[in-house]
Structures are given as structure tokens and as C-alpha cells.
Amino acid sequence: MAGAQIITGHVLCFTASPFEVPAAESARIEEAVLVRDGSVADVGTLDSLRQAAPEAEIHRFDKHLISPGFVDAHVHYPQTAIIASWGKRLLDWLEQYTFPEEMKFQDPDYARQIAVRYFDLTLANGTTTVASFCTSHPASVEAFFAEAQARGLRAVAGKTCMDCGAPKGLCDTAQSAYDDSKALIERWHGADRLSYAITPRFSPTSTPEQLEALGALWAAHPDCLMQTHLSEQKEEILKVVSLFPEARDYLDTYEAHGLLGARGLYGHAIHLEPRERARLAEVGASVIHCPTSNTFIGSGLFDLTARVADGIPVGLATDTGGGSSFSMLRTMAAAYEIAQLTGTALHPAQLWWLATAGSARALHMSDKIGTVAPGMEADLVAIELASTPGIAQRNARAENIWEAVFPTIMMGDDRAVKAVWVGGDKVLKLNAKGNG
Ligand code: GUN
Ligand code: ZN
């Protein structure tokens, strides 16, 4: 582990949710952050931190935004190689592109190769924590966790469980899904910075028996997260209605089997009924907004402002590879554009908060990641706010920090990510200017 370090720049310190206080008042900008033993020791002026830690190595990222690493609350790392596959809506996209690719993960070597590629890509984009679906093969979970562990990452994943509605080579059973998931929990949940999410893919690919078995597994391991999909596309909802005629609505297919709870993460959740919204809010379950996916596969417009008003915690995610980007900057831009279409201009602070603290809250990790404050784990990124000529010329006109950040939100990509620290260790340095 690196010794004490001081990083200078515009250190972004959220002190409240910008959905709960006036957005511009939700964060302070500090001059520097002191990192020690993998955690944030303090924030403040460079002089004060130097006095506190004269031995610290200094990394100057002046004019850069020093932010918590991005937290991507819903991804499918096995879909890395099929991102940007053309021309299909959800159910056909799954059949044509996703299931054949996921079949390849029965080969542990292929799973390892894609896990390495996936983390290379996400770290280059400044993402330091993801919650990933794997495939139905336990080896795909092993590959993901082993790679995340080797890189010191805080990460969440689970074996995707499916016992119907998918090709035979991808299907497990109610019993094997239970047994394999349980063995993976015992092996990985709580190991270093890793945690397990029980992962039924979605109701169309699980029998009631499998949902029941996974509900029982969650009850036996209540500190695990549970991740799945909910009400992403209209055709999918019709399918759920026909497969589960007794259910009151889509959410009820989970609720009836013990798969609704505060530690539940429900991806997409675009087309919700009033009862579903009320229940999600009541239990404190999180919905995960995946804006590039929602436009790319034609799912619909998630009404973020309405869900926040409902009192439902919302996380933000790429949904790689239904989503069309590995970048949480690009994802913030898409969230902004969708919100515009639903009648709201999201403030840059709200977008950035969703990509960091908001997603960390959805993952129940707010006490560890997602903000820069003493005691938090030192997963940090240095973001250049003038990373391309187009961004630079707009940034030069900015009159305050959020106006300076917004062009990078709308036009930025991995070129803006100049350094990434994982648990206090610097893992990436791309063309940083004047840094040792
Ligand atoms: N619903 C069920 N599986 C998937 C998936 O892999 N991607 C997306 N976007 N939606 C899903
Ligand atoms: Zn998904």
C-alpha cells in the first residue's frame, strides 16, 4: 500500500443529497485531500494537510475535479464484447446477442479474459465500484471476483439464475441455483472488499420454484444484496403477466417469493404501476436508472424526478452491454437528456451525486464509498475539466464550479480521467500534466 498522499485539485465533497437541499449547496470544494492507509484521512487546505502529514507525497491535479470514483450500480460484465450490437429490442436482443455470448462463459479462461478486459475498461473510465450480473456459470463469478480482488476493488456480483426461457446451456434449476449461489456466498461474500448479490435475472427466466428458492436464500443471508430487472420494456411486462397470471403486477412476482426488500436493486423500473411505486418506497428498495440502455434498446423514459418524489432511492448505471457505454460521464449525459424529455433539467450536482454517492447509497455502501470525507475508502478519480478542445473552450467561460463541470458531463469520456486511486493506491495515470 502507498504511503500517505496529498492530492490537490477541486476536491468535491458532498455534504448532502442535491435532491434534498438546493443542488448548489450540496457540496463543498476543498483544496486537497489527505489519503492514508487506504482511506481518506482529511480534507482541507494544502497547507493544513501538509502540516498534518509532512511526509506525504503530493500529487498536484490543480484545475482537475477530484471526485469519488464512479459507482456503477447495474452492469453485465459478460456482455462487454457485445456492447453496441445493432437493431434489436430487449427480448430479441437477449436471444440474438446476449444468450449466445453468455454461453461462452462456461469456459473459465474466456470468463477470466473478459473480466480482465472489463476492469481495464471501467477503471480507464474512472469507475471504481460496479454491481455486476455474471452468467449462470459459477466460473463467471469466480473470474469476476478474482479479478476485482486482485485489483483491490470494492465490487458486487452474483451468479445470474435462470431455469427457463433461455437456451439449455444457460439454464440451471431451482436447486442448483440455490446451491451454487450459496457456495459462492460462502466463498466470496465479505472477502476483502467483495460482496455477493443474489441474482435472479428477471421473472421471465425463473420459474416460481426458482424465485422461491432464491427468496429463501436471501432470507438466510439477509446482508446480501439482491439484484434483478423490473418493468424495463412493455413487451417484457406482457410476458410477465402471461407467465404469472396470479401476480398483481411485475413487482409482485418478486414480492410473492421473498424477493422484495430494502437491499433489493431493481434495474430499469421504467413502467411502474402505482402499487409498485408505493411498495418500493415503503420497503426502501432501490431502483437503478440505466439511461443509455433505455434509449439504446428502446425501453422508454425513466422519470427520475417522479421516482425521487415517490421516495424511492435511485442509483445510476451503464447497464453494459444493453447500455451503450462504459462511461459514467456518458451515462450522466444520457440521464440529463432523458430528464429533459420528462420535463426536468437535472443540476450537474444531482447528476454527479447519482454517479457516486447516490449509487453508493443504493448499494448500501454510503459509509464506505461514494463521497470524499474522513474515514471513507480512498477510491478517487482526477477528472480533467478541459480534456478536449470542445470541452476546454466551453469550460473557459464557466463562472462557477458546476458550470465548469457540466461540459465534461455532457461531452466527456475516458480522456477526461487522468488518474484513479483504488483503496489509496494509484492505478492509472493517463497523460497527467506535471505530475510525478
Ligand atoms: N433483462 C433481463 N436480462 C437483461 C439484460 O441482460 N439486459 C437488460 N438490459 N435487460 C435485461
Ligand atoms: Zn441489466
Tab-separated table of C-alpha atoms and ligand atoms in Angstrom:
chain	number	residue	atom	x	y	z
A	1	MET	CA	0.000	0.000	0.000
A	2	ALA	CA	1.215	3.510	-0.858
A	3	GLY	CA	2.329	5.819	1.957
A	4	ALA	CA	0.475	8.999	2.884
A	5	GLN	CA	-0.509	11.087	-0.131
A	6	ILE	CA	-1.977	14.528	-0.616
A	7	ILE	CA	-3.942	15.112	-3.801
A	8	THR	CA	-4.691	18.680	-4.788
A	9	GLY	CA	-7.408	19.924	-7.129
A	10	HIS	CA	-11.068	20.860	-6.805
A	11	VAL	CA	-11.894	18.208	-4.229
A	12	LEU	CA	-15.600	17.508	-4.440
A	13	CYS	CA	-17.112	16.866	-1.019
A	14	PHE	CA	-20.853	16.217	-0.988
A	15	THR	CA	-22.362	17.055	2.373
A	16	ALA	CA	-25.999	16.353	1.481
A	17	SER	CA	-28.096	14.943	-1.318
A	18	PRO	CA	-28.658	17.589	-4.004
A	19	PHE	CA	-32.192	16.218	-4.262
A	20	GLU	CA	-32.812	17.208	-0.639
A	21	VAL	CA	-31.088	20.589	-0.391
A	22	PRO	CA	-30.607	23.269	-3.066
A	23	ALA	CA	-28.290	21.480	-5.502
A	24	ALA	CA	-25.510	24.065	-5.479
A	25	GLU	CA	-25.383	23.878	-1.670
A	26	SER	CA	-24.969	20.105	-1.543
A	27	ALA	CA	-21.180	20.094	-1.860
A	28	ARG	CA	-18.092	21.941	-0.710
A	29	ILE	CA	-14.982	22.214	-2.831
A	30	GLU	CA	-11.791	21.714	-0.829
A	31	GLU	CA	-8.251	22.338	-1.974
A	32	ALA	CA	-6.738	18.987	-1.083
A	33	VAL	CA	-7.380	15.529	0.299
A	34	LEU	CA	-5.054	13.510	2.534
A	35	VAL	CA	-5.040	9.751	1.935
A	36	ARG	CA	-3.520	7.381	4.441
A	37	ASP	CA	-3.770	3.590	4.875
A	38	GLY	CA	-6.237	3.284	2.040
A	39	SER	CA	-8.688	5.797	3.456
A	40	VAL	CA	-9.385	9.492	3.331
A	41	ALA	CA	-7.725	10.897	6.443
A	42	ASP	CA	-8.790	14.513	5.959
A	43	VAL	CA	-9.760	17.224	3.503
A	44	GLY	CA	-8.814	20.888	3.683
A	45	THR	CA	-6.219	23.360	2.501
A	46	LEU	CA	-2.912	22.100	1.159
A	47	ASP	CA	-1.096	23.928	3.968
A	48	SER	CA	-3.153	22.365	6.725
A	49	LEU	CA	-2.797	18.854	5.289
A	50	ARG	CA	0.925	19.323	4.776
A	51	GLN	CA	1.251	20.269	8.423
A	52	ALA	CA	-0.726	17.221	9.437
A	53	ALA	CA	1.323	14.907	7.194
A	54	PRO	CA	4.708	16.410	6.295
A	55	GLU	CA	5.851	13.036	4.969
A	56	ALA	CA	3.016	12.772	2.424
A	57	GLU	CA	3.762	12.543	-1.269
A	58	ILE	CA	1.963	15.356	-3.108
A	59	HIS	CA	0.055	14.764	-6.355
A	60	ARG	CA	-0.935	18.021	-7.995
A	61	PHE	CA	-4.069	17.887	-10.068
A	62	ASP	CA	-4.833	21.598	-9.940
A	63	LYS	CA	-7.834	22.552	-12.106
A	64	HIS	CA	-8.953	18.914	-12.064
A	65	LEU	CA	-12.003	17.726	-10.204
A	66	ILE	CA	-11.023	15.223	-7.504
A	67	SER	CA	-14.107	13.076	-7.137
A	68	PRO	CA	-15.087	9.812	-5.551
A	69	GLY	CA	-14.592	7.006	-8.068
A	70	PHE	CA	-17.759	6.360	-10.026
A	71	VAL	CA	-20.164	3.720	-8.748
A	72	ASP	CA	-21.970	1.820	-11.498
A	73	ALA	CA	-24.929	0.141	-9.845
A	74	HIS	CA	-26.027	-2.255	-12.607
A	75	VAL	CA	-23.827	-3.892	-15.244
A	76	HIS	CA	-23.385	-7.187	-17.024
A	77	TYR	CA	-19.634	-7.703	-17.340
A	78	PRO	CA	-20.190	-10.783	-19.568
A	79	GLN	CA	-21.744	-8.501	-22.184
A	80	THR	CA	-18.543	-6.474	-22.626
A	81	ALA	CA	-17.779	-7.958	-26.042
A	82	ILE	CA	-21.311	-7.489	-27.417
A	83	ILE	CA	-21.795	-3.846	-26.417
A	84	ALA	CA	-23.251	-1.802	-29.295
A	85	SER	CA	-24.969	-4.705	-31.059
A	86	TRP	CA	-27.363	-3.395	-33.634
A	87	GLY	CA	-31.046	-3.354	-34.220
A	88	LYS	CA	-32.967	-5.261	-31.533
A	89	ARG	CA	-35.332	-4.574	-28.671
A	90	LEU	CA	-34.914	-6.287	-25.303
A	91	LEU	CA	-36.317	-9.788	-25.796
A	92	ASP	CA	-34.826	-10.273	-29.282
A	93	TRP	CA	-31.583	-8.651	-28.192
A	94	LEU	CA	-31.301	-11.209	-25.399
A	95	GLU	CA	-31.962	-14.106	-27.817
A	96	GLN	CA	-29.768	-12.922	-30.642
A	97	TYR	CA	-26.767	-11.383	-28.930
A	98	THR	CA	-26.747	-11.899	-25.186
A	99	PHE	CA	-27.520	-15.547	-24.607
A	100	PRO	CA	-25.037	-16.830	-27.251
A	101	GLU	CA	-22.304	-14.650	-25.725
A	102	GLU	CA	-23.121	-15.674	-22.161
A	103	MET	CA	-22.883	-19.326	-23.238
A	104	LYS	CA	-19.155	-18.799	-23.803
A	105	PHE	CA	-18.626	-18.256	-20.076
A	106	GLN	CA	-18.783	-21.966	-19.411
A	107	ASP	CA	-15.103	-21.700	-20.362
A	108	PRO	CA	-13.302	-20.299	-17.292
A	109	ASP	CA	-10.464	-18.977	-19.462
A	110	TYR	CA	-12.872	-16.920	-21.541
A	111	ALA	CA	-14.524	-15.622	-18.362
A	112	ARG	CA	-11.119	-14.557	-16.991
A	113	GLN	CA	-10.197	-12.856	-20.253
A	114	ILE	CA	-13.395	-10.800	-20.307
A	115	ALA	CA	-13.176	-9.948	-16.600
A	116	VAL	CA	-9.684	-8.512	-17.175
A	117	ARG	CA	-10.885	-6.571	-20.206
A	118	TYR	CA	-13.943	-5.298	-18.351
A	119	PHE	CA	-11.991	-3.918	-15.388
A	120	ASP	CA	-9.385	-2.369	-17.702
A	121	LEU	CA	-12.188	-0.519	-19.463
A	122	THR	CA	-14.124	0.562	-16.402
A	123	LEU	CA	-11.065	1.766	-14.478
A	124	ALA	CA	-9.978	3.778	-17.519
A	125	ASN	CA	-13.401	5.408	-17.261
A	126	GLY	CA	-12.953	6.195	-13.576
A	127	THR	CA	-15.390	3.590	-12.274
A	128	THR	CA	-14.125	2.023	-9.063
A	129	THR	CA	-17.168	0.008	-7.966
A	130	VAL	CA	-19.668	-1.948	-10.047
A	131	ALA	CA	-22.565	-4.250	-9.220
A	132	SER	CA	-22.455	-6.880	-11.931
A	133	PHE	CA	-24.595	-9.693	-13.150
A	134	CYS	CA	-22.419	-12.648	-14.144
A	135	THR	CA	-23.692	-15.593	-16.218
A	136	SER	CA	-25.336	-18.721	-14.882
A	137	HIS	CA	-21.911	-20.406	-14.724
A	138	PRO	CA	-20.275	-20.203	-11.282
A	139	ALA	CA	-16.920	-19.890	-13.099
A	140	SER	CA	-18.049	-16.483	-14.400
A	141	VAL	CA	-18.485	-15.300	-10.800
A	142	GLU	CA	-15.116	-16.728	-9.794
A	143	ALA	CA	-13.461	-14.873	-12.676
A	144	PHE	CA	-15.123	-11.572	-11.764
A	145	PHE	CA	-14.365	-11.709	-8.045
A	146	ALA	CA	-10.813	-12.990	-8.515
A	147	GLU	CA	-10.016	-10.106	-10.854
A	148	ALA	CA	-11.726	-7.495	-8.647
A	149	GLN	CA	-9.864	-8.846	-5.616
A	150	ALA	CA	-6.512	-8.774	-7.411
A	151	ARG	CA	-7.132	-5.103	-8.213
A	152	GLY	CA	-8.261	-4.253	-4.671
A	153	LEU	CA	-11.685	-3.126	-5.810
A	154	ARG	CA	-14.899	-2.885	-3.854
A	155	ALA	CA	-17.273	-4.845	-6.062
A	156	VAL	CA	-20.599	-6.632	-6.062
A	157	ALA	CA	-21.638	-9.566	-8.242
A	158	GLY	CA	-23.772	-12.657	-8.392
A	159	LYS	CA	-24.427	-15.734	-10.454
A	160	THR	CA	-27.319	-14.974	-12.805
A	161	CYS	CA	-30.009	-17.552	-12.111
A	162	MET	CA	-32.289	-18.788	-14.921
A	163	ASP	CA	-34.171	-22.073	-15.071
A	164	CYS	CA	-36.497	-21.393	-18.021
A	165	GLY	CA	-36.956	-19.132	-21.038
A	166	ALA	CA	-33.303	-19.320	-22.062
A	167	PRO	CA	-31.139	-21.793	-24.024
A	168	LYS	CA	-30.487	-25.085	-22.264
A	169	GLY	CA	-26.774	-24.414	-21.897
A	170	LEU	CA	-27.563	-21.352	-19.769
A	171	CYS	CA	-30.272	-22.859	-17.598
A	172	ASP	CA	-29.764	-24.051	-14.053
A	173	THR	CA	-32.517	-25.408	-11.793
A	174	ALA	CA	-34.169	-24.077	-8.658
A	175	GLN	CA	-31.988	-26.382	-6.566
A	176	SER	CA	-28.683	-25.819	-8.384
A	177	ALA	CA	-29.246	-22.048	-8.433
A	178	TYR	CA	-29.720	-22.186	-4.664
A	179	ASP	CA	-26.742	-24.457	-4.064
A	180	ASP	CA	-24.337	-22.679	-6.414
A	181	SER	CA	-25.313	-19.223	-5.151
A	182	LYS	CA	-24.931	-20.367	-1.541
A	183	ALA	CA	-21.465	-21.803	-2.218
A	184	LEU	CA	-20.444	-18.539	-3.909
A	185	ILE	CA	-21.749	-16.511	-0.964
A	186	GLU	CA	-19.694	-18.633	1.403
A	187	ARG	CA	-16.600	-18.219	-0.730
A	188	TRP	CA	-16.801	-14.550	-1.683
A	189	HIS	CA	-19.278	-12.512	0.399
A	190	GLY	CA	-17.229	-10.311	2.726
A	191	ALA	CA	-13.876	-11.418	1.304
A	192	ASP	CA	-11.719	-8.284	1.215
A	193	ARG	CA	-13.897	-5.612	-0.450
A	194	LEU	CA	-16.241	-8.022	-2.242
A	195	SER	CA	-19.888	-8.690	-1.641
A	196	TYR	CA	-22.425	-11.028	-3.135
A	197	ALA	CA	-25.765	-10.152	-4.693
A	198	ILE	CA	-28.342	-12.908	-5.105
A	199	THR	CA	-29.229	-12.557	-8.784
A	200	PRO	CA	-32.377	-13.884	-10.426
A	201	ARG	CA	-32.076	-12.477	-13.974
A	202	PHE	CA	-35.766	-11.488	-14.275
A	203	SER	CA	-39.127	-13.171	-13.877
A	204	PRO	CA	-39.369	-14.436	-17.488
A	205	THR	CA	-36.309	-16.648	-16.931
A	206	SER	CA	-37.158	-18.050	-13.495
A	207	THR	CA	-39.905	-20.468	-12.522
A	208	PRO	CA	-41.859	-19.667	-9.351
A	209	GLU	CA	-39.901	-22.535	-7.736
A	210	GLN	CA	-36.598	-20.845	-8.521
A	211	LEU	CA	-37.818	-17.450	-7.296
A	212	GLU	CA	-38.989	-19.142	-4.094
A	213	ALA	CA	-35.625	-20.864	-3.617
A	214	LEU	CA	-33.741	-17.590	-4.102
A	215	GLY	CA	-36.133	-15.801	-1.741
A	216	ALA	CA	-35.292	-18.443	0.866
A	217	LEU	CA	-31.578	-17.987	0.201
A	218	TRP	CA	-31.912	-14.225	0.703
A	219	ALA	CA	-33.790	-14.783	3.951
A	220	ALA	CA	-30.894	-16.976	5.096
A	221	HIS	CA	-28.335	-14.330	4.015
A	222	PRO	CA	-30.114	-11.036	4.639
A	223	ASP	CA	-26.918	-8.990	4.482
A	224	CYS	CA	-26.523	-9.864	0.788
A	225	LEU	CA	-27.904	-7.538	-1.826
A	226	MET	CA	-30.424	-8.928	-4.326
A	227	GLN	CA	-30.331	-7.637	-7.903
A	228	THR	CA	-32.733	-8.208	-10.773
A	229	HIS	CA	-34.658	-6.424	-13.541
A	230	LEU	CA	-38.100	-4.853	-13.329
A	231	SER	CA	-40.509	-3.344	-15.875
A	232	GLU	CA	-37.925	-2.399	-18.466
A	233	GLN	CA	-39.947	-2.828	-21.651
A	234	LYS	CA	-43.655	-3.102	-22.446
A	235	GLU	CA	-43.315	-6.468	-24.278
A	236	GLU	CA	-41.438	-7.860	-21.300
A	237	ILE	CA	-44.223	-6.785	-18.928
A	238	LEU	CA	-46.852	-8.503	-21.123
A	239	LYS	CA	-44.766	-11.660	-20.991
A	240	VAL	CA	-44.584	-11.491	-17.203
A	241	VAL	CA	-48.363	-11.018	-16.997
A	242	SER	CA	-48.897	-14.136	-19.122
A	243	LEU	CA	-46.322	-16.227	-17.212
A	244	PHE	CA	-47.543	-15.172	-13.747
A	245	PRO	CA	-51.344	-14.801	-14.078
A	246	GLU	CA	-51.789	-14.690	-10.293
A	247	ALA	CA	-49.397	-11.770	-9.773
A	248	ARG	CA	-50.849	-8.326	-9.060
A	249	ASP	CA	-48.099	-6.755	-11.136
A	250	TYR	CA	-44.458	-7.379	-12.159
A	251	LEU	CA	-43.044	-6.469	-8.745
A	252	ASP	CA	-45.422	-8.957	-7.163
A	253	THR	CA	-43.683	-11.819	-8.988
A	254	TYR	CA	-40.686	-10.997	-6.777
A	255	GLU	CA	-42.593	-9.920	-3.692
A	256	ALA	CA	-44.638	-13.144	-3.560
A	257	HIS	CA	-41.406	-15.145	-3.393
A	258	GLY	CA	-39.478	-13.196	-0.787
A	259	LEU	CA	-37.550	-11.117	-3.315
A	260	LEU	CA	-38.634	-7.643	-2.240
A	261	GLY	CA	-36.612	-5.886	0.428
A	262	ALA	CA	-34.548	-2.871	1.350
A	263	ARG	CA	-31.407	-4.484	-0.010
A	264	GLY	CA	-33.095	-5.193	-3.349
A	265	LEU	CA	-31.821	-3.477	-6.505
A	266	TYR	CA	-34.359	-3.333	-9.336
A	267	GLY	CA	-32.809	-2.424	-12.692
A	268	HIS	CA	-34.644	-0.087	-15.079
A	269	ALA	CA	-38.101	0.094	-13.408
A	270	ILE	CA	-39.403	2.406	-16.095
A	271	HIS	CA	-43.042	1.389	-16.460
A	272	LEU	CA	-44.217	1.064	-12.865
A	273	GLU	CA	-47.772	0.772	-11.585
A	274	PRO	CA	-48.823	2.936	-8.611
A	275	ARG	CA	-48.798	-0.110	-6.297
A	276	GLU	CA	-45.267	-0.995	-7.358
A	277	ARG	CA	-44.038	2.516	-6.698
A	278	ALA	CA	-45.687	2.593	-3.300
A	279	ARG	CA	-44.236	-0.787	-2.293
A	280	LEU	CA	-40.706	0.052	-3.450
A	281	ALA	CA	-40.846	3.264	-1.419
A	282	GLU	CA	-42.362	1.516	1.583
A	283	VAL	CA	-39.658	-1.132	1.830
A	284	GLY	CA	-36.817	1.258	0.865
A	285	ALA	CA	-35.767	-0.803	-2.158
A	286	SER	CA	-33.655	0.923	-4.799
A	287	VAL	CA	-34.319	1.266	-8.492
A	288	ILE	CA	-31.382	1.621	-10.844
A	289	HIS	CA	-31.622	4.057	-13.739
A	290	CYS	CA	-29.792	2.871	-16.867
A	291	PRO	CA	-30.307	5.731	-19.322
A	292	THR	CA	-28.066	4.756	-22.253
A	293	SER	CA	-29.617	1.299	-22.226
A	294	ASN	CA	-33.140	2.654	-22.067
A	295	THR	CA	-32.674	4.635	-25.260
A	296	PHE	CA	-30.362	2.134	-26.999
A	297	ILE	CA	-32.747	-0.821	-26.774
A	298	GLY	CA	-35.812	1.381	-26.966
A	299	SER	CA	-37.198	0.747	-23.488
A	300	GLY	CA	-38.655	4.135	-22.576
A	301	LEU	CA	-38.100	7.240	-20.490
A	302	PHE	CA	-37.418	6.739	-16.784
A	303	ASP	CA	-38.996	9.545	-14.765
A	304	LEU	CA	-36.229	10.201	-12.257
A	305	THR	CA	-37.830	13.247	-10.681
A	306	ALA	CA	-41.078	11.384	-10.088
A	307	ARG	CA	-39.279	8.400	-8.518
A	308	VAL	CA	-37.307	10.699	-6.215
A	309	ALA	CA	-40.591	12.380	-5.272
A	310	ASP	CA	-42.034	8.912	-4.551
A	311	GLY	CA	-39.233	8.472	-2.007
A	312	ILE	CA	-37.545	5.629	-3.883
A	313	PRO	CA	-33.729	5.575	-3.708
A	314	VAL	CA	-32.319	5.744	-7.245
A	315	GLY	CA	-28.900	4.561	-8.411
A	316	LEU	CA	-27.296	5.230	-11.777
A	317	ALA	CA	-25.766	2.643	-14.078
A	318	THR	CA	-24.393	1.898	-17.513
A	319	ASP	CA	-26.123	-1.499	-17.880
A	320	THR	CA	-23.200	-2.589	-20.070
A	321	GLY	CA	-23.804	-4.105	-22.670
A	322	GLY	CA	-27.544	-3.241	-23.108
A	323	GLY	CA	-26.215	0.191	-22.301
A	324	SER	CA	-24.046	1.699	-24.991
A	325	SER	CA	-21.131	2.976	-22.902
A	326	PHE	CA	-18.663	2.035	-20.165
A	327	SER	CA	-18.513	5.686	-19.101
A	328	MET	CA	-20.431	7.117	-16.168
A	329	LEU	CA	-19.845	10.570	-17.701
A	330	ARG	CA	-21.716	9.472	-20.814
A	331	THR	CA	-24.325	7.902	-18.533
A	332	MET	CA	-24.845	11.185	-16.666
A	333	ALA	CA	-25.303	12.933	-20.022
A	334	ALA	CA	-27.945	10.407	-21.041
A	335	ALA	CA	-29.709	10.832	-17.689
A	336	TYR	CA	-29.735	14.582	-18.271
A	337	GLU	CA	-31.222	14.162	-21.737
A	338	ILE	CA	-33.918	11.752	-20.588
A	339	ALA	CA	-34.833	14.039	-17.701
A	340	GLN	CA	-35.173	16.902	-20.167
A	341	LEU	CA	-37.668	14.774	-22.094
A	342	THR	CA	-39.630	14.166	-18.891
A	343	GLY	CA	-39.672	17.887	-18.095
A	344	THR	CA	-36.780	18.406	-15.661
A	345	ALA	CA	-33.324	19.927	-16.032
A	346	LEU	CA	-31.143	17.955	-13.624
A	347	HIS	CA	-28.459	20.052	-11.951
A	348	PRO	CA	-24.852	18.904	-12.572
A	349	ALA	CA	-24.532	18.278	-8.828
A	350	GLN	CA	-27.514	15.935	-8.989
A	351	LEU	CA	-26.005	14.013	-11.913
A	352	TRP	CA	-22.603	13.695	-10.247
A	353	TRP	CA	-24.174	12.707	-6.938
A	354	LEU	CA	-26.171	9.951	-8.655
A	355	ALA	CA	-22.989	8.559	-10.248
A	356	THR	CA	-21.155	8.492	-6.901
A	357	ALA	CA	-22.957	8.934	-3.575
A	358	GLY	CA	-26.413	8.048	-4.907
A	359	SER	CA	-25.308	4.764	-6.400
A	360	ALA	CA	-23.280	4.018	-3.262
A	361	ARG	CA	-26.436	4.589	-1.210
A	362	ALA	CA	-28.399	2.236	-3.477
A	363	LEU	CA	-25.741	-0.418	-2.827
A	364	HIS	CA	-25.913	0.285	0.941
A	365	MET	CA	-22.269	1.324	0.882
A	366	SER	CA	-22.597	5.024	1.751
A	367	ASP	CA	-20.469	4.505	4.832
A	368	LYS	CA	-17.564	3.266	2.700
A	369	ILE	CA	-17.593	4.746	-0.812
A	370	GLY	CA	-19.196	7.467	-2.904
A	371	THR	CA	-18.092	10.575	-1.013
A	372	VAL	CA	-14.794	12.189	-0.113
A	373	ALA	CA	-14.759	12.601	3.655
A	374	PRO	CA	-12.599	11.455	6.553
A	375	GLY	CA	-12.946	7.714	7.120
A	376	MET	CA	-14.188	6.895	3.636
A	377	GLU	CA	-12.264	4.448	1.484
A	378	ALA	CA	-9.899	6.262	-0.862
A	379	ASP	CA	-11.389	5.344	-4.237
A	380	LEU	CA	-10.794	8.579	-6.093
A	381	VAL	CA	-10.560	9.948	-9.618
A	382	ALA	CA	-8.890	13.047	-11.041
A	383	ILE	CA	-11.053	14.402	-13.837
A	384	GLU	CA	-9.651	16.978	-16.224
A	385	LEU	CA	-12.295	19.620	-16.888
A	386	ALA	CA	-10.792	20.695	-20.232
A	387	SER	CA	-9.942	17.312	-21.722
A	388	THR	CA	-10.819	18.068	-25.344
A	389	PRO	CA	-10.779	21.312	-27.321
A	390	GLY	CA	-14.577	21.433	-27.449
A	391	ILE	CA	-14.900	20.975	-23.703
A	392	ALA	CA	-11.998	23.324	-22.943
A	393	GLN	CA	-13.426	26.260	-24.869
A	394	ARG	CA	-16.771	25.956	-23.058
A	395	ASN	CA	-15.139	25.363	-19.688
A	396	ALA	CA	-13.130	28.579	-20.149
A	397	ARG	CA	-16.372	30.567	-19.938
A	398	ALA	CA	-17.550	28.939	-16.722
A	399	GLU	CA	-18.382	31.209	-13.811
A	400	ASN	CA	-18.687	28.599	-11.112
A	401	ILE	CA	-17.612	25.027	-10.456
A	402	TRP	CA	-20.797	23.384	-11.700
A	403	GLU	CA	-20.721	25.354	-14.921
A	404	ALA	CA	-17.109	24.211	-15.248
A	405	VAL	CA	-18.080	20.574	-14.699
A	406	PHE	CA	-21.169	20.416	-16.906
A	407	PRO	CA	-19.375	20.388	-20.312
A	408	THR	CA	-17.393	17.356	-19.114
A	409	ILE	CA	-20.626	15.658	-18.061
A	410	MET	CA	-22.178	16.272	-21.464
A	411	MET	CA	-19.147	15.766	-23.705
A	412	GLY	CA	-16.537	13.970	-21.626
A	413	ASP	CA	-15.265	10.408	-21.844
A	414	ASP	CA	-12.266	8.391	-20.679
A	415	ARG	CA	-9.925	11.089	-21.967
A	416	ALA	CA	-11.038	13.216	-19.013
A	417	VAL	CA	-9.992	10.562	-16.482
A	418	LYS	CA	-6.400	11.402	-15.613
A	419	ALA	CA	-5.825	9.299	-12.516
A	420	VAL	CA	-7.641	6.692	-10.486
A	421	TRP	CA	-6.913	5.599	-6.909
A	422	VAL	CA	-8.294	2.310	-5.622
A	423	GLY	CA	-8.075	1.978	-1.850
A	424	GLY	CA	-5.461	4.727	-1.836
A	425	ASP	CA	-3.266	3.102	-4.487
A	426	LYS	CA	-2.868	4.945	-7.741
A	427	VAL	CA	-3.721	2.554	-10.533
A	428	LEU	CA	-3.936	4.762	-13.544
A	429	LYS	CA	-2.183	7.815	-14.826
A	430	LEU	CA	-3.053	8.980	-18.287
A	431	ASN	CA	-1.240	11.994	-19.657
A	432	ALA	CA	-1.458	13.819	-16.336
A	433	LYS	CA	0.161	17.207	-16.726
A	434	GLY	CA	3.019	17.966	-14.414
A	435	ASN	CA	2.518	15.064	-12.088
A	436	GLY	CA	5.322	12.945	-10.724
B	1	GUN	N1	-33.479	-8.131	-18.694
B	1	GUN	C1	-33.103	-9.409	-18.472
B	1	GUN	N2	-31.821	-9.607	-18.800
B	1	GUN	C2	-31.357	-8.428	-19.230
B	1	GUN	C3	-30.088	-7.992	-19.708
B	1	GUN	O1	-29.128	-8.744	-19.797
B	1	GUN	N3	-30.005	-6.681	-20.071
B	1	GUN	C4	-31.060	-5.840	-19.962
B	1	GUN	N4	-30.903	-4.569	-20.321
B	1	GUN	N5	-32.247	-6.218	-19.517
B	1	GUN	C5	-32.404	-7.499	-19.158
B	2	ZN	ZN	-29.342	-5.490	-16.722
